[in-house]
XYZ file of N, CA, C and O in Angstrom:
792
model
N -6.478 12.511 40.936
C -5.581 11.836 39.993
C -6.417 12.251 38.571
O -7.691 12.146 38.466
N -5.599 12.786 37.562
C -6.125 12.812 36.320
C -5.375 12.063 35.434
O -4.376 11.746 35.043
N -6.416 11.237 34.576
C -6.101 10.324 33.494
C -6.254 10.691 32.099
O -7.511 11.172 32.127
N -5.662 10.715 31.209
C -5.960 11.118 29.782
C -5.633 9.890 28.731
O -4.544 9.434 29.090
N -6.436 9.699 27.967
C -6.332 8.670 26.918
C -7.056 8.836 25.747
O -7.902 9.520 25.626
N -6.804 7.679 24.778
C -7.412 7.686 23.555
C -8.332 6.282 23.445
O -7.866 5.333 24.004
N -9.529 6.428 23.014
C -10.473 5.260 22.559
C -10.831 5.269 21.218
O -11.449 6.234 20.594
N -10.591 4.155 20.532
C -11.264 3.932 19.271
C -12.757 4.293 19.115
O -13.519 4.067 20.063
N -13.178 4.924 17.840
C -14.599 5.317 17.890
C -15.360 4.111 17.932
O -16.567 4.396 18.419
N -15.139 2.998 17.596
C -16.003 1.763 17.693
C -16.364 1.307 18.930
O -17.236 0.671 19.126
N -15.584 1.602 19.969
C -15.992 1.348 21.509
C -16.051 2.405 22.328
O -16.086 2.440 23.621
N -16.207 3.763 21.641
C -16.491 4.984 22.319
C -17.632 4.719 23.346
O -17.755 5.098 24.441
N -18.934 4.262 22.833
C -19.999 4.236 23.653
C -19.942 3.268 24.724
O -20.511 3.526 25.832
N -19.413 2.096 24.588
C -19.146 1.014 25.491
C -18.240 1.735 26.840
O -18.388 1.348 27.727
N -17.118 2.382 26.455
C -16.331 3.041 27.231
C -17.081 4.322 28.169
O -16.976 4.094 29.362
N -17.930 5.099 27.399
C -18.714 6.035 28.097
C -19.632 5.333 29.074
O -19.959 5.625 30.337
N -20.347 4.295 28.691
C -21.429 3.428 29.568
C -20.643 2.749 30.738
O -21.086 2.874 32.030
N -19.277 2.341 30.489
C -18.485 1.717 31.719
C -18.082 2.822 32.600
O -18.331 2.438 33.994
N -17.615 4.075 31.987
C -17.236 5.107 33.031
C -18.530 5.721 33.800
O -18.225 6.216 34.912
N -19.759 5.519 33.201
C -20.835 6.196 33.928
C -21.110 5.455 35.307
O -21.845 5.944 36.103
N -20.848 3.999 35.065
C -21.043 3.297 36.445
C -20.144 3.521 37.475
O -20.211 3.046 38.537
N -18.944 4.249 37.170
C -17.817 4.512 38.076
C -18.123 5.976 38.951
O -18.745 6.595 38.294
N -17.531 5.934 39.854
C -17.620 7.257 40.733
C -16.451 8.182 40.364
O -15.681 8.379 41.073
N -16.622 8.398 39.012
C -15.524 9.281 38.522
C -16.243 10.390 37.456
O -17.426 10.256 37.081
N -15.343 11.705 37.379
C -16.052 12.568 36.600
C -14.921 12.353 35.224
O -13.991 12.054 35.211
N -15.806 12.475 34.132
C -15.073 12.201 32.779
C -15.743 13.152 31.647
O -16.499 13.545 31.834
N -14.739 13.527 30.858
C -15.277 14.133 29.600
C -14.685 13.380 28.330
O -13.610 12.990 28.495
N -15.564 13.106 27.460
C -15.196 12.550 26.039
C -15.393 13.502 24.973
O -16.557 14.214 24.970
N -14.159 13.794 24.371
C -14.191 14.950 23.487
C -13.605 14.218 22.091
O -12.709 13.345 22.106
N -13.907 14.843 21.177
C -13.187 14.664 19.886
C -11.704 15.458 19.712
O -11.799 16.340 20.409
N -10.782 14.605 19.207
C -9.326 15.447 19.151
C -9.486 16.818 18.320
O -10.219 16.607 17.244
N -8.751 17.585 18.783
C -8.697 18.946 17.999
C -7.542 18.790 17.217
O -6.425 18.523 17.456
N -7.677 19.577 16.187
C -6.637 19.450 14.952
C -5.510 20.463 15.374
O -5.961 21.571 15.988
N -4.335 20.377 15.109
C -2.989 20.933 15.586
C -2.869 21.121 16.990
O -2.074 22.003 17.561
N -3.712 20.405 17.958
C -3.679 20.476 19.328
C -3.173 19.165 20.006
O -2.358 18.780 20.489
N -4.213 17.877 19.539
C -4.017 16.762 19.660
C -3.312 15.866 18.919
O -3.137 16.130 17.613
N -2.689 14.921 19.360
C -1.865 13.803 18.419
C -2.411 12.480 18.689
O -1.518 11.723 19.438
N -3.524 12.054 18.431
C -4.058 10.699 18.653
C -3.253 9.515 18.057
O -2.494 9.875 16.898
N -3.056 8.574 18.739
C -2.448 7.358 18.064
C -3.163 6.768 16.975
O -4.559 7.014 16.836
N -2.770 6.301 15.861
C -3.268 5.491 14.791
C -3.448 4.278 14.726
O -2.312 3.455 15.150
N -4.570 3.716 14.518
C -4.881 2.312 14.284
C -5.375 2.226 12.906
O -6.393 2.700 12.466
N -4.519 1.661 12.016
C -4.891 1.448 10.650
C -5.914 0.404 10.539
O -5.772 -0.584 11.287
N -6.665 0.601 9.587
C -7.799 -0.410 9.208
C -7.838 -0.733 7.686
O -8.583 -0.041 7.007
N -6.910 -1.746 7.221
C -6.849 -2.110 6.054
C -7.652 -3.483 5.703
O -7.489 -4.538 6.834
N -7.764 -3.898 4.710
C -8.289 -5.146 4.240
C -6.924 -6.256 4.238
O -5.888 -5.548 4.177
N -7.346 -7.342 4.045
C -6.274 -8.320 4.043
C -4.958 -8.278 3.062
O -3.859 -8.026 3.493
N -5.250 -7.735 1.739
C -4.294 -7.372 0.941
C -3.369 -6.351 1.361
O -2.322 -6.280 1.304
N -4.160 -5.033 1.495
C -3.344 -3.790 1.887
C -2.656 -4.167 3.308
O -1.621 -3.338 3.374
N -3.172 -4.822 4.246
C -2.625 -5.014 5.501
C -1.095 -5.524 5.439
O -0.403 -5.204 6.140
N -0.762 -6.218 4.367
C 0.461 -6.843 4.171
C 1.477 -5.801 3.855
O 2.746 -5.807 4.036
N 0.925 -4.643 3.055
C 1.971 -3.371 2.876
C 2.298 -2.523 3.882
O 2.814 -1.496 3.748
N 1.352 -2.710 5.063
C 1.397 -1.621 6.107
C 2.976 -1.519 6.694
O 3.450 -0.781 6.977
N 3.623 -2.803 6.599
C 5.113 -2.648 6.996
C 6.022 -1.845 6.181
O 6.883 -1.293 6.633
N 5.673 -1.608 4.887
C 6.385 -0.920 3.849
C 6.168 0.521 4.337
O 6.989 1.562 4.489
N 4.790 0.999 4.472
C 4.427 2.354 4.949
C 5.035 2.657 6.061
O 5.286 3.754 6.361
N 5.010 1.850 7.089
C 5.756 2.123 8.571
C 7.037 2.349 8.251
O 7.548 2.978 9.308
N 7.703 2.102 7.304
C 9.132 2.403 7.199
C 9.423 3.929 7.041
O 10.285 4.599 7.206
N 8.342 4.542 6.456
C 8.366 5.960 6.084
C 7.529 6.600 7.248
O 8.436 7.346 7.970
N 6.326 6.863 7.085
C 5.354 7.557 8.204
C 4.079 7.043 8.028
O 3.499 6.880 6.974
N 3.631 6.846 9.226
C 1.934 6.360 9.175
C 1.255 7.863 9.153
O 1.920 9.015 9.530
N 0.075 7.913 8.584
C -0.701 9.078 8.588
C -1.181 9.694 9.912
O -1.334 8.757 10.770
N -1.511 10.816 10.053
C -2.099 11.434 11.235
C -3.504 11.144 11.326
O -4.040 10.457 10.395
N -4.117 11.474 12.396
C -5.457 11.047 12.607
C -6.598 11.795 11.379
O -7.501 11.326 11.143
N -5.957 12.935 10.723
C -6.805 13.440 9.864
C -6.472 13.355 8.400
O -7.012 13.841 7.326
N -5.512 12.411 8.109
C -4.875 12.079 6.917
C -5.438 10.982 6.482
O -5.925 10.237 7.106
N -5.262 10.634 4.936
C -5.614 9.492 4.479
C -4.716 8.586 4.415
O -3.547 8.589 4.458
N -5.040 7.059 4.782
C -4.169 6.063 5.030
C -3.825 5.587 3.360
O -4.774 5.214 2.517
N -2.361 5.843 2.932
C -2.270 5.580 1.429
C -1.919 4.236 1.287
O -1.617 3.730 0.123
N -1.927 3.256 2.168
C -1.430 1.800 1.899
C -2.284 1.233 1.038
O -1.677 0.478 0.046
N -3.659 1.206 0.854
C -4.167 0.427 -0.056
C -4.057 0.880 -1.508
O -4.290 0.292 -2.459
N -3.615 2.462 -1.682
C -3.368 2.991 -2.920
C -2.185 2.603 -3.458
O -1.790 2.253 -4.770
N -1.052 2.483 -2.517
C 0.402 2.437 -3.060
C 0.626 0.940 -3.010
O 1.658 0.363 -3.850
N 0.013 -0.141 -2.535
C 0.065 -1.567 -2.448
C 0.246 -2.191 -3.689
O 1.296 -2.656 -4.306
N -0.846 -1.941 -4.837
C -0.851 -2.597 -6.106
C 0.625 -2.127 -6.832
O 1.197 -2.858 -7.363
N 0.829 -0.765 -6.838
C 1.929 -0.147 -7.472
C 3.087 -0.658 -7.051
O 4.180 -0.871 -7.821
N 3.516 -0.984 -5.734
C 4.702 -1.365 -5.140
C 4.783 -2.827 -5.598
O 5.920 -3.136 -6.030
N 3.932 -3.662 -5.569
C 4.021 -5.013 -6.168
C 4.442 -5.080 -7.576
O 5.261 -5.789 -7.916
N 3.694 -4.352 -8.152
C 4.015 -4.220 -9.741
C 5.503 -3.720 -9.966
O 6.114 -4.289 -10.608
N 5.883 -2.553 -9.389
C 7.262 -2.000 -9.686
C 8.275 -2.803 -8.971
O 9.446 -3.134 -9.512
N 7.786 -3.588 -7.811
C 8.871 -4.701 -7.428
C 9.289 -5.836 -8.563
O 10.483 -6.045 -9.061
N 7.954 -6.288 -9.158
C 8.205 -7.142 -10.203
C 8.761 -6.571 -11.579
O 9.824 -7.385 -11.989
N 8.692 -5.357 -11.703
C 9.450 -4.698 -12.809
C 10.868 -4.681 -12.693
O 11.756 -4.919 -13.559
N 11.243 -4.067 -11.552
C 12.573 -4.188 -11.214
C 13.547 -5.456 -11.172
O 14.613 -5.560 -11.770
N 12.852 -6.496 -10.527
C 13.473 -7.675 -10.425
C 13.483 -8.386 -11.655
O 14.527 -9.044 -12.295
N 12.194 -8.417 -12.400
C 12.004 -8.883 -13.863
C 12.773 -10.184 -14.205
O 13.344 -10.207 -14.940
N 12.427 -11.207 -13.295
C 13.038 -12.579 -13.601
C 11.928 -13.683 -12.940
O 12.038 -13.618 -11.929
N 11.642 -14.590 -13.944
C 10.745 -15.793 -13.263
C 11.532 -16.512 -12.506
O 10.882 -17.026 -11.392
N 12.746 -16.833 -12.529
C 13.602 -17.715 -11.820
C 13.650 -17.227 -10.170
O 13.320 -17.897 -9.293
N 14.091 -15.841 -10.055
C 14.288 -15.310 -9.052
C 13.069 -15.079 -8.308
O 12.913 -15.303 -7.048
N 11.937 -14.558 -9.115
C 10.599 -14.602 -8.480
C 10.247 -15.801 -8.058
O 9.560 -15.873 -6.713
N 10.258 -17.107 -8.463
C 9.921 -18.272 -8.126
C 10.666 -18.645 -6.832
O 10.099 -19.302 -5.847
N 11.969 -18.217 -6.867
C 12.596 -18.423 -5.255
C 12.059 -17.582 -4.341
O 11.752 -18.224 -3.025
N 11.748 -16.315 -4.720
C 11.232 -15.677 -3.499
C 9.747 -16.356 -3.208
O 9.424 -16.356 -1.817
N 8.884 -16.679 -4.228
C 7.636 -17.104 -3.955
C 7.687 -18.407 -3.052
O 7.042 -18.557 -1.973
N 8.799 -19.400 -3.254
C 8.871 -20.515 -2.730
C 9.547 -20.225 -1.038
O 8.981 -20.787 -0.040
N 10.380 -19.258 -1.232
C 10.844 -18.916 0.263
C 9.677 -18.210 0.970
O 9.592 -18.702 2.289
N 8.844 -17.403 0.542
C 7.687 -16.978 1.168
C 6.647 -18.016 1.641
O 6.240 -18.104 2.833
N 6.627 -19.073 0.869
C 5.592 -20.091 1.167
C 6.221 -21.004 2.405
O 5.585 -21.484 3.276
N 7.682 -21.091 2.209
C 8.321 -21.938 3.360
C 8.086 -21.114 4.572
O 8.051 -21.619 5.747
N 8.318 -19.748 4.530
C 8.175 -18.773 5.772
C 7.040 -18.792 6.398
O 6.995 -18.932 7.645
N 5.851 -18.875 5.560
C 4.483 -19.137 6.133
C 4.442 -20.441 6.803
O 3.635 -20.224 7.939
N 4.925 -21.455 6.199
C 4.777 -22.652 7.018
C 5.618 -22.979 8.245
O 5.076 -23.650 9.204
N 6.847 -22.423 8.275
C 7.782 -22.737 9.375
C 8.091 -21.280 10.224
O 8.610 -21.442 11.229
N 7.683 -20.142 9.709
C 8.071 -19.123 10.248
C 7.301 -18.517 11.681
O 7.690 -17.820 12.383
N 6.095 -19.146 11.673
C 5.171 -18.865 12.984
C 4.483 -17.308 12.610
O 4.576 -16.713 11.605
N 3.802 -16.882 13.770
C 2.769 -16.027 13.418
C 3.336 -14.513 13.377
O 2.938 -13.769 12.813
N 4.651 -14.459 14.067
C 5.419 -13.217 13.864
C 5.812 -12.744 12.496
O 6.149 -11.677 12.343
N 6.048 -13.732 11.753
C 6.593 -13.560 10.376
C 5.452 -13.878 9.235
O 5.916 -13.596 8.072
N 4.289 -13.937 9.786
C 3.205 -14.180 8.583
C 3.106 -12.899 7.678
O 2.862 -13.281 6.479
N 3.135 -11.926 8.174
C 2.849 -10.547 7.361
C 3.942 -10.433 6.329
O 3.792 -10.239 5.021
N 5.186 -10.531 6.700
C 6.268 -10.535 5.801
C 6.294 -11.651 5.017
O 6.693 -11.585 3.819
N 5.937 -12.998 5.371
C 5.961 -14.062 4.460
C 4.677 -13.709 3.286
O 5.060 -14.157 2.027
N 3.784 -13.270 3.667
C 2.541 -13.178 2.575
C 3.089 -11.998 1.591
O 2.880 -12.038 0.497
N 3.701 -11.123 2.036
C 4.307 -10.019 1.353
C 5.283 -10.466 0.474
O 5.371 -10.184 -0.864
N 6.184 -11.623 0.833
C 7.185 -12.146 0.024
C 6.303 -12.863 -1.249
O 6.966 -13.005 -2.382
N 5.442 -13.717 -0.668
C 4.455 -14.741 -1.784
C 4.105 -13.674 -2.734
O 4.188 -14.013 -3.981
N 3.427 -12.391 -2.417
C 2.776 -11.783 -3.449
C 3.858 -10.994 -4.376
O 3.983 -11.185 -5.626
N 4.963 -10.580 -3.674
C 5.875 -9.883 -4.444
C 6.534 -10.931 -5.565
O 6.754 -10.805 -6.556
N 6.784 -12.128 -4.797
C 7.623 -13.157 -5.717
C 6.432 -13.760 -6.714
O 7.092 -13.760 -7.866
N 5.434 -13.726 -6.425
C 4.443 -14.274 -7.395
C 4.300 -13.292 -8.670
O 4.483 -13.587 -9.724
N 4.163 -11.967 -8.237
C 4.295 -10.937 -9.446
C 5.535 -11.022 -10.244
O 5.408 -10.858 -11.455
N 6.662 -11.048 -9.476
C 7.967 -11.100 -10.278
C 8.135 -12.427 -11.083
O 8.456 -12.331 -12.314
N 7.422 -13.455 -10.829
C 7.462 -14.739 -11.544
C 6.641 -14.577 -12.839
O 6.985 -14.828 -13.933
N 5.554 -13.947 -12.515
C 4.450 -13.659 -13.698
C 5.298 -12.731 -14.652
O 5.031 -12.835 -15.938
N 5.745 -11.517 -14.342
C 6.416 -10.540 -15.196
C 7.548 -11.163 -16.007
O 7.731 -10.777 -16.963
N 8.228 -11.986 -14.968
C 9.488 -12.374 -15.715
C 9.121 -13.625 -16.834
O 9.953 -13.334 -17.934
N 8.025 -14.264 -16.725
C 7.888 -14.972 -17.699
C 7.271 -14.243 -18.733
O 7.485 -14.561 -20.158
N 6.408 -13.342 -18.618
C 6.131 -12.118 -19.580
C 7.163 -11.698 -20.497
O 7.115 -11.399 -21.584
N 8.301 -11.317 -19.754
C 9.321 -10.676 -20.730
C 10.249 -11.710 -20.886
O 11.306 -11.394 -21.501
N 10.184 -13.007 -20.729
C 11.061 -14.061 -21.182
C 12.301 -14.264 -20.480
O 13.380 -14.465 -21.218
N 12.453 -13.983 -19.364
C 13.641 -14.073 -18.593
C 13.661 -14.994 -17.498
O 12.832 -15.080 -16.503
N 14.256 -16.024 -17.442
C 14.567 -17.031 -16.432
C 16.062 -17.183 -15.975
O 17.172 -17.509 -16.814
N 16.419 -16.733 -14.699
C 17.697 -16.812 -14.172
C 18.770 -16.137 -15.049
O 19.843 -16.491 -15.292
N 18.371 -14.920 -15.658
C 19.193 -14.013 -16.559
C 19.233 -14.863 -17.873
O 19.995 -14.035 -18.768
N 18.546 -15.824 -18.191
C 18.580 -16.562 -19.611
C 17.446 -16.185 -20.228
O 16.418 -15.738 -19.586
N 17.554 -16.097 -21.606
C 16.467 -15.626 -22.421
C 15.666 -16.817 -22.554
O 15.826 -17.902 -23.237
N 14.219 -17.054 -22.372
C 13.320 -17.984 -22.506
C 13.268 -18.337 -24.058
O 13.169 -19.168 -24.453
N 12.901 -17.137 -24.839
C 12.818 -17.138 -26.385
C 14.010 -18.094 -26.941
O 13.766 -18.998 -27.696
N 15.252 -17.826 -26.494
C 16.305 -18.392 -26.969
C 16.382 -20.002 -26.656
O 16.713 -20.556 -27.575
N 15.989 -20.196 -25.564
C 15.969 -21.433 -25.089
C 14.924 -22.469 -25.910
O 14.926 -23.552 -26.000
N 13.720 -21.700 -26.094
C 12.789 -22.123 -26.982
C 12.708 -22.120 -28.498
O 12.245 -22.806 -29.252
N 14.028 -21.891 -28.845
C 14.461 -21.781 -30.294
C 13.926 -20.524 -31.051
O 13.896 -20.635 -32.353
N 13.400 -19.504 -30.561
C 12.955 -18.513 -31.480
C 14.247 -17.626 -32.029
O 15.298 -17.605 -31.172
N 13.914 -17.248 -33.238
C 15.218 -16.440 -33.751
C 15.642 -15.191 -33.038
O 16.631 -14.895 -33.050
N 14.519 -14.466 -32.723
C 14.669 -13.220 -31.721
C 13.606 -13.136 -30.717
O 12.398 -13.783 -30.987
N 13.474 -12.477 -29.971
C 12.415 -12.214 -28.848
C 11.277 -11.514 -29.551
O 10.092 -11.533 -29.258
N 11.508 -10.730 -30.670
C 10.388 -10.038 -31.456
C 9.725 -11.096 -32.141
O 8.472 -10.747 -32.239
N 10.212 -12.101 -32.470
C 9.446 -13.236 -33.205
C 8.543 -14.184 -32.342
O 8.034 -14.966 -32.543
N 8.785 -14.052 -31.228
C 8.272 -14.789 -29.810
C 7.077 -14.132 -29.352
O 6.757 -12.801 -29.432
N 6.252 -14.548 -28.551
C 5.125 -14.084 -27.988
C 5.405 -13.167 -26.666
O 4.534 -12.781 -25.991
N 6.885 -13.309 -26.370
C 7.250 -12.626 -25.108
C 7.347 -11.063 -25.486
O 7.640 -10.768 -26.515
N 7.258 -10.338 -24.267
C 7.492 -8.845 -24.396
C 9.085 -8.613 -24.394
O 9.737 -9.047 -23.527
N 9.552 -7.795 -25.638
C 10.791 -7.088 -25.528
C 11.175 -6.326 -24.683
O 10.737 -5.223 -24.843
N 11.535 -6.768 -23.587
C 11.821 -5.665 -22.448
C 12.589 -4.563 -22.776
O 12.332 -3.477 -22.144
N 13.590 -4.813 -23.505
C 14.756 -3.528 -23.518
C 14.036 -2.511 -24.538
O 14.377 -1.622 -24.589
N 13.386 -2.962 -25.823
C 12.938 -2.233 -26.768
C 11.455 -1.779 -26.558
O 11.145 -0.703 -27.079
N 10.804 -2.468 -26.040
C 9.292 -2.216 -26.070
C 8.712 -1.621 -24.606
O 7.621 -0.957 -24.796
N 9.256 -1.921 -23.668
C 8.927 -1.619 -22.303
C 9.104 -0.235 -21.962
O 8.316 0.299 -21.267
N 9.938 0.565 -22.670
C 10.186 1.989 -22.389
C 8.823 2.821 -22.303
O 8.442 3.537 -21.345
N 8.113 2.730 -23.548
C 6.831 3.558 -23.716
C 6.031 2.977 -22.650
O 5.210 3.966 -22.144
N 5.813 1.716 -22.403
C 5.032 1.310 -21.644
C 5.240 1.865 -19.934
O 4.486 2.180 -19.186
N 6.569 1.880 -19.786
C 6.877 2.365 -18.398
C 6.486 3.996 -18.323
O 6.184 4.266 -17.221
N 6.686 4.523 -19.291
C 6.474 6.024 -19.160
C 4.840 6.228 -18.982
O 4.358 7.045 -18.124
N 4.051 5.243 -19.715
C 2.606 5.530 -19.516
C 2.300 5.063 -18.187
O 1.359 5.616 -17.391
N 2.861 4.079 -17.594
C 2.817 3.441 -16.292
C 2.909 4.742 -15.179
O 2.188 4.940 -14.365
N 4.115 5.341 -15.504
C 4.553 6.394 -14.656
C 3.529 7.751 -14.661
O 3.059 8.108 -13.633
N 2.906 7.909 -15.870
C 1.934 8.957 -15.878
C 0.679 8.319 -15.223
O -0.129 9.153 -14.538
N 0.287 7.225 -15.272
C -1.043 6.792 -14.523
C -0.775 6.929 -12.898
O -1.689 7.287 -12.625
N 0.259 6.577 -12.484
C 0.668 6.525 -11.261
C 0.781 8.057 -10.586
O 0.094 8.345 -9.742
N 1.293 9.042 -11.440
C 1.236 10.304 -10.860
C -0.021 10.934 -10.985
O -0.456 11.542 -10.086
N -0.993 10.658 -12.118
C -2.415 11.252 -12.120
C -3.204 10.492 -10.957
O -3.840 11.223 -10.444
N -2.918 9.186 -10.760
C -3.716 8.590 -9.752
C -3.486 9.238 -8.288
O -4.342 9.550 -7.542
N -2.186 9.568 -8.134
C -1.757 10.210 -6.801
C -2.325 11.681 -6.736
O -2.817 12.213 -5.618
N -2.287 12.293 -7.920
C -2.887 13.657 -7.774
C -4.434 13.702 -7.735
O -4.971 14.554 -6.896
N -4.845 12.546 -8.046
C -6.511 12.637 -8.046
C -6.796 12.185 -6.367
O -7.650 13.042 -5.822
N -5.918 11.318 -5.966
C -6.116 11.273 -4.424
C -5.889 12.395 -3.829
O -6.714 12.690 -2.693
N -5.058 13.323 -4.160
C -4.592 14.526 -3.291
C -5.805 15.461 -3.369
O -6.279 16.121 -2.513
N -6.477 15.461 -4.684
C -7.667 16.450 -5.076
C -8.681 15.992 -3.978
O -9.418 16.747 -3.544
N -9.088 14.683 -3.910
C -10.016 14.138 -3.078
C -9.824 14.424 -1.788
O -10.793 14.979 -0.939
N -8.807 14.366 -1.296
C -8.320 14.619 0.278
C -8.523 16.273 0.398
O -9.116 16.692 1.622
N -7.995 17.039 -0.517
C -8.279 18.492 -0.123
C -9.573 18.786 -0.299
O -10.089 19.602 0.499
N -10.324 18.077 -1.159
C -11.896 18.609 -1.077
C -12.415 18.296 0.278
O -13.237 18.970 0.748
N -12.052 17.033 0.718
C -12.539 16.593 2.215
C -12.371 17.532 3.136
O -13.075 17.897 3.962
N -10.745 17.966 3.093
C -10.435 18.702 4.362
C -10.861 20.295 4.346
O -11.107 20.854 5.227
N -10.709 20.808 2.922
C -10.751 22.136 2.923
C -11.815 22.878 1.804
O -11.691 23.999 1.697
N -12.576 21.838 1.309
C -13.528 22.472 0.189
C -13.045 22.074 -1.177
O -11.859 22.259 -1.295
N -14.037 22.201 -2.041
C -13.503 22.094 -3.503
C -12.636 23.093 -4.155
O -11.983 22.892 -5.122
N -13.140 24.380 -3.594
C -12.282 25.336 -4.078
C -10.767 25.330 -4.041
O -10.154 26.126 -4.777
N -10.552 24.674 -2.935
C -9.106 24.669 -2.641
C -8.153 23.921 -3.402
O -7.088 23.812 -3.417
N -8.859 23.130 -4.470
C -8.361 21.955 -5.479
C -8.053 22.721 -6.744
O -7.591 21.931 -7.509
N -8.318 23.778 -6.959
C -8.183 24.389 -8.298
C -6.909 24.169 -8.835
O -6.743 23.935 -10.097
N -5.826 24.689 -8.026
C -4.434 24.431 -8.702
C -4.075 23.129 -8.914
O -3.477 22.925 -9.931
N -4.379 22.241 -8.261
C -4.134 20.773 -8.094
C -4.893 20.221 -9.550
O -4.524 19.648 -10.445
N -6.097 20.725 -9.847
C -6.854 20.343 -10.995
C -6.434 21.023 -12.060
O -6.400 20.127 -13.103
N -5.907 22.150 -12.248
C -5.281 22.708 -13.137
C -3.831 21.497 -13.759
O -3.783 21.278 -14.955
N -3.121 21.181 -12.776
C -2.083 20.351 -13.036
C -2.451 18.871 -13.327
O -2.030 18.392 -14.429
N -3.712 18.416 -12.722
C -4.161 17.277 -13.363
C -4.663 17.320 -14.506
O -4.362 16.319 -15.372
N -5.388 18.178 -15.239
C -5.894 18.264 -16.406
C -4.843 18.418 -17.558
O -4.739 18.110 -18.567
């Protein structure tokens, strides 16, 4: 009988020790690129782990690729808040996430925390732009216009900020690509990407 399987690197030595005590012949080798397709076990910290369910909807990285989850997580949360852009709706999401944490059980914990973070960000951004359930907070507070208030005029002022944020995100993505290309194929393979980045 021939068995083939994959072992995480952190328990490789224990596995080899265990197999050495058995009456079996075994070989332990590193996976070969373009030949093997090892299963992926993502290792993210608490915050980024919440966004793994978003990344899994697209595709997880191969064994030789970089896990992008920690890099897209803050952008996802920020863009979610910008798109929804209402303190009232964000507060409802935040409360819904907290209720899900309390009553949802372990199977919904990741989704509950993701909802809490995105709802919290939406609430903060909604207050920053002066929007509460589709109503203008500056109007409710008696300001003559949003320009005279401490709130961000989302309609008129945010366009340039959005463009700047888009440029930052694109450059950040290109920088990650340059680092990955350097790691995999050497620095000389990145000259084209460096030109675009500059």
